[in-house]
Amino acid sequence: MQTDNPMPGHPALAALARSALLTAGAALVAMAAVEAWQVFARYVLNDSPGWTEPVALFLLNTAMSLGAAAGVRLKSHFGFFMLAHAAPPPVARALEVFAILVIAALGAVIAAWGVELLVDGWSIAMAGTRLPQSAAFLPMSVGGALMCVFAIERLVLALRPTATEAH
Amino acid sequence: MAVAILFGVFLVLLLLGVPVAYALLSSSLATLVYLGQPPIVLVQQTVSGAGTASLIAIPLFIFAGEIMMRGGISERLIALASSLVGHLRGGLGQVSVLSSLFFGGVSGSAIADVSAIGGAMIPQMVKRGFDRDFAVNVTMTAALVALLVPPSHNLILYSAAAGGGLSIADLFAAGIVPALLLTLTLMITGWLIAKRRGYAVEAFPGFVAVLRAFVAALPGLALVALIFVGIRAGIFTAVESAAIAVCYALLVTVFVYRKLRWTDFVDTLAGAARTTGAILFVIASAACFGWLLAYLQVPAAAVDLLTHIDADKNVLLLVMILILLALGTFMDLAPLIIICTPIFLPVAKAIGVDPIHFGVILILKGGIGLITPPLGSVLFVGTAIGGITIGEALKTIWPFYLASLAVLMLVTFIPALSLWLPALLK
Amino acid sequence: APAARALTATDVHTPGYPTVEALRFIGETLARETDGRLSVKLYHSGQLGRESDAVDLARFGALDIVRVNIGALNNPFPATQVLALPYVFDSTAHMRRAIDGAVGREILDAFAKRDLVGLAIYDAGQRCFYNTKRAIREPADLHGLKIRVPPSDIFMDLVRTLGANPTPLPYGEAYSALQTHLIDGAENNWQSFHTTRQFEVARHWSQTGHSFAPDALLLSRRTYDALAPDDRDRLVDVANRSVGYMRGLWDTSEEASRRFVLEHGVTANEVDRDAFVRAAQPVLERRRGDALVDKLYRGIRDLA
Ligand code: NA
Ligand code: NA
C-alpha cells in the first residue's frame, strides 16, 4: 500500500473524501450489526431472516466503493511505484499523470456503465429483500464518479507548474 | 493473442505505476474489447466480484483489528508476551514474535500486526540498545505469523477464490501448526542473532507479573478462543464470527478497558474504511480478470502444461512455489491469492496436493512476498515505523528470509504439518 | 455459407451431471449435422461464475447458452415461479407432460421480454428434506429445525410456512454447516445429496417431494439474431431433442444416487403427502395472487 501523506488539495474535496470514508465506516458498523442480528434471530427468535446476507453484501459494496474512491485521494491503493520513484523528476511526473489519467478514465466508465446496469435491473426485486436486484451497482456508480473527481483533482495538482513532488 | 493482451497490459501498467486494481481493470477492458465482448461485462463482473458472502468477513476482521489496535487490546497482548519471553536473549525481539502469535490471532492481518506491534515495540527496542535494523526485521517477519493463526482473512479469501467449496474451519485449523512452527523458528533466529550481536539479557519479572499480565490480556486472548470455538461448534459461520469479533472488541475496549473515545472511534472507522477500500477493490477488480482467464481457458492450459512435464510431484510443486515466489515479490497478497488460485489450484489438485494444504502454502509464500522488495506492504509499513530505509533493512534481513523459507519448505513437503490438525478436529 | 461459430455454454454442475451431458450432446449433434461449422464450447463446474450472473451475461451477449435453475429466474421472470411452487406437480410424469405442452411453451416464450430465447426445460428431480436429527413424516416434525435454503423467496417462504427455520447459506457451505450443526438439514434432489457428500452427515432422507424446480436452458437473443435462419431452427431443434436424451440420463443417475446413499446407511422414509400439501397451501395461495402464475397453475393442474 502506498502510504504517502494525504495531498494538499481543495478543502471541499477533502471534506468530500472524508464523508465518503466515514460513510464507508458507517457501512462497516451496519454490516457488523446485520450479521450479529442474524445470529441473535437464529438462536433467540428461532427465525432466521433471509434479508441479512443481501443487505450485508450491499453494505460491503458501499464500504468498498466509497473506501476505494477516498483511496484515490489518500493514495491508499496497492501498487508498484518503484519505477516512478526512481525515475528522474520529469519522467516521474509523466508517469504520475499517466496513472491518474487511467484512474480518471476507469472511474468515468465505471460510473457510466454502473448507472446503465442499475437502470437495467431496477424493477426486479432481489431475493430475500425488497431492494431492487441491481441495487448492488449503486455504490460502485457513486464510487466510480468520485474516483474520477479525485483523480482530476490530483491531475490539476500534478500539472500545476509550481507543484513539488509530494513523495 | 487475447491472453497476451490480458497479461501484457496488466504488467506494463503495473510497472508504470498504475495501482494494481486499475491495471487489472484496464487489461480486462482491453481484452474484452479485443474479443468483441460487451465492455459492460467489466462493471458487471467487478460488482459481482464483491458479491460473495464469505468476503463479508474480511472488512469485519479488518475493522475488529483496528478497534483492538486503538482500544488497548493489542497493548495488553504485547505486555503479556513481554512478561513471558522478555527475559530471553534478544528479549524484546522475542516479545515481538510472541505478540504476533497472540495479536495475529485477533487481527488476522500482517499489516495490522506490524503497525500495532511494531509501533509499540520498535521504539522501545531501540531505546534499550537494540539495533534499528534488528528491531524492524524481527517485527516484520513475525507479522507473517498473523496470516496463519485463525482468523485469517487471507484464508477466507483463498476459500472464495477456490470457488467457495473449501471449509473455512479446516483452513483455519490447518494454519495453526505452521504458525507455531514459524513462531518457534523466528524465536530461534532472533536468539542466534542477539547472541552474535551481544544483546543483553533482562531479568525475569516473576510469576506474579506474568499472571497479572495474563489476566489483563485475557479479554483479548478470549476473542481468539471465541472465534475458533464458535465456528468449530457450529454456533456461527466464519462471516458471523467476524461480526461477533467487532461487537466483542467494542464491548471490551469501551466497557472493560474504557479507552476508546468518540474521536478514536471515528479514526478507527476511517482507518478500517480506507484499508477495506484498498483490499476489496483489488478483489473486485480481479473478478473480470479472473473471468477472462477462465473464458480463455488459461487454468486448463496451465494444468495441461505442468502435468505434461515429465517430472516428480515434488519437483512440480517446487516449480510452482518458485513461480509464486517470483510473482510474490511484486504482487501484494490479496491480488496474488485472487489471481493465482484459479490457475495454480487445479494444477496442485492434478498432482495430488490437498487443496487445504495448498492454501496454507499459498498464504505463507504470499506472506514472504510481503517482506520482499520491490512491492511489500509489510516491508513499507515496517521500515516506515522503524525509521530506516528499505535498503538498510535488506542488508541484514537475510537470516529471517532463510528462516521463513525453511518453514515454507517444511510446510510444503510435509503435508501433515497442515493436515494433521484439521483431521484431528473432525 | 454462414461463418463457423463455437457457441459458449455454461453450467455450474460437474461433468457427468445430466445437464452437463445434455450440453455436450447439443454440441456433438450440432457439429455432426453442420460438418463442424457450429459447435459448443462448454464451461462446466461454474468456471464462468454464478447462475444469476450467467443470465445477465447471456442477456448482454457475453455468453451464448446458459443452463440455470429456475430459482435464479423467479424474480426477473415471474412466469417461472409456477415451476418452483410447492406441490404443483403430482409426479415426474405430470411435470414432463406440462413442460412438453402449452405451459412449457408459454414459460419459454416469457424469456423474450429480457433479451433471451428459452430453449428447453430440464428435469431437476423432486426436492426433498434431509437432516441430521430425525425422520420427517409430517410437517410438525420440521418444527424448530434449521434448514438451509437457497436464496429464493419461494423456498424461504415455504420452509417458514412449514414451521422450520429457513437458514440462508451458500451451497458450498452446507456440508460443513451440517457437520458443525450450524444447520440441522437442507433440501435438494438425490443427485446433489449424493455428490455434495452431505449424506455422510445428514442421515435422514424424507421423501417430501415438495418442489420440482426444474432447470432452464437459455440462449442469448443477440446470438439468436446473429445466426442464419437455418442455424436458428437447427439449434432450437437440437435443444429440443436434448430434452429426451437428458431425461434418460436423469432417471438412471437419480436411481444410482438413491441406491448409493441408501447403501451407505442413509435411512429414507415416505411422508404424509396430503398433510404437506395442506401445510404448503398458503405459499401457493400467496403466489397465485399473480394472474399469470394462477393461469399457468390452472393449466398444469388440468393435466394432472
Ligand atoms: Na490471523
Ligand atoms: Na514483495
Short mmCIF file of C-alpha atoms in Angstrom, two decimals, chain C residues 1-7 26-41 227 231 234:
data_model
loop_
_atom_site.label_atom_id
_atom_site.label_comp_id
_atom_site.label_asym_id
_atom_site.label_seq_id
_atom_site.Cartn_x
_atom_site.Cartn_y
_atom_site.Cartn_z
CA ALA C 1 -22.18 -20.12 -46.35
CA PRO C 2 -22.56 -18.70 -42.80
CA ALA C 3 -19.35 -18.46 -40.77
CA ALA C 4 -18.21 -21.16 -38.37
CA ARG C 5 -19.11 -20.48 -34.78
CA ALA C 6 -18.36 -22.07 -31.41
CA LEU C 7 -21.20 -21.24 -29.02
CA ILE C 26 -26.08 -30.48 -28.15
CA GLY C 27 -22.50 -29.62 -29.11
CA GLU C 28 -21.77 -33.00 -30.67
CA THR C 29 -25.06 -33.15 -32.55
CA LEU C 30 -24.64 -29.62 -33.92
CA ALA C 31 -21.08 -30.35 -35.02
CA ARG C 32 -22.14 -33.58 -36.72
CA GLU C 33 -25.08 -32.07 -38.53
CA THR C 34 -23.23 -28.95 -39.72
CA ASP C 35 -19.91 -30.65 -40.52
CA GLY C 36 -18.27 -28.81 -37.67
CA ARG C 37 -19.48 -25.35 -38.66
CA LEU C 38 -21.46 -24.97 -35.42
CA SER C 39 -20.14 -26.32 -32.16
CA VAL C 40 -20.35 -25.75 -28.43
CA LYS C 41 -17.53 -24.68 -26.13
CA LEU C 227 -27.38 -16.84 -36.55
CA ASP C 231 -28.97 -22.43 -37.95
CA ARG C 234 -31.40 -26.32 -36.11
#
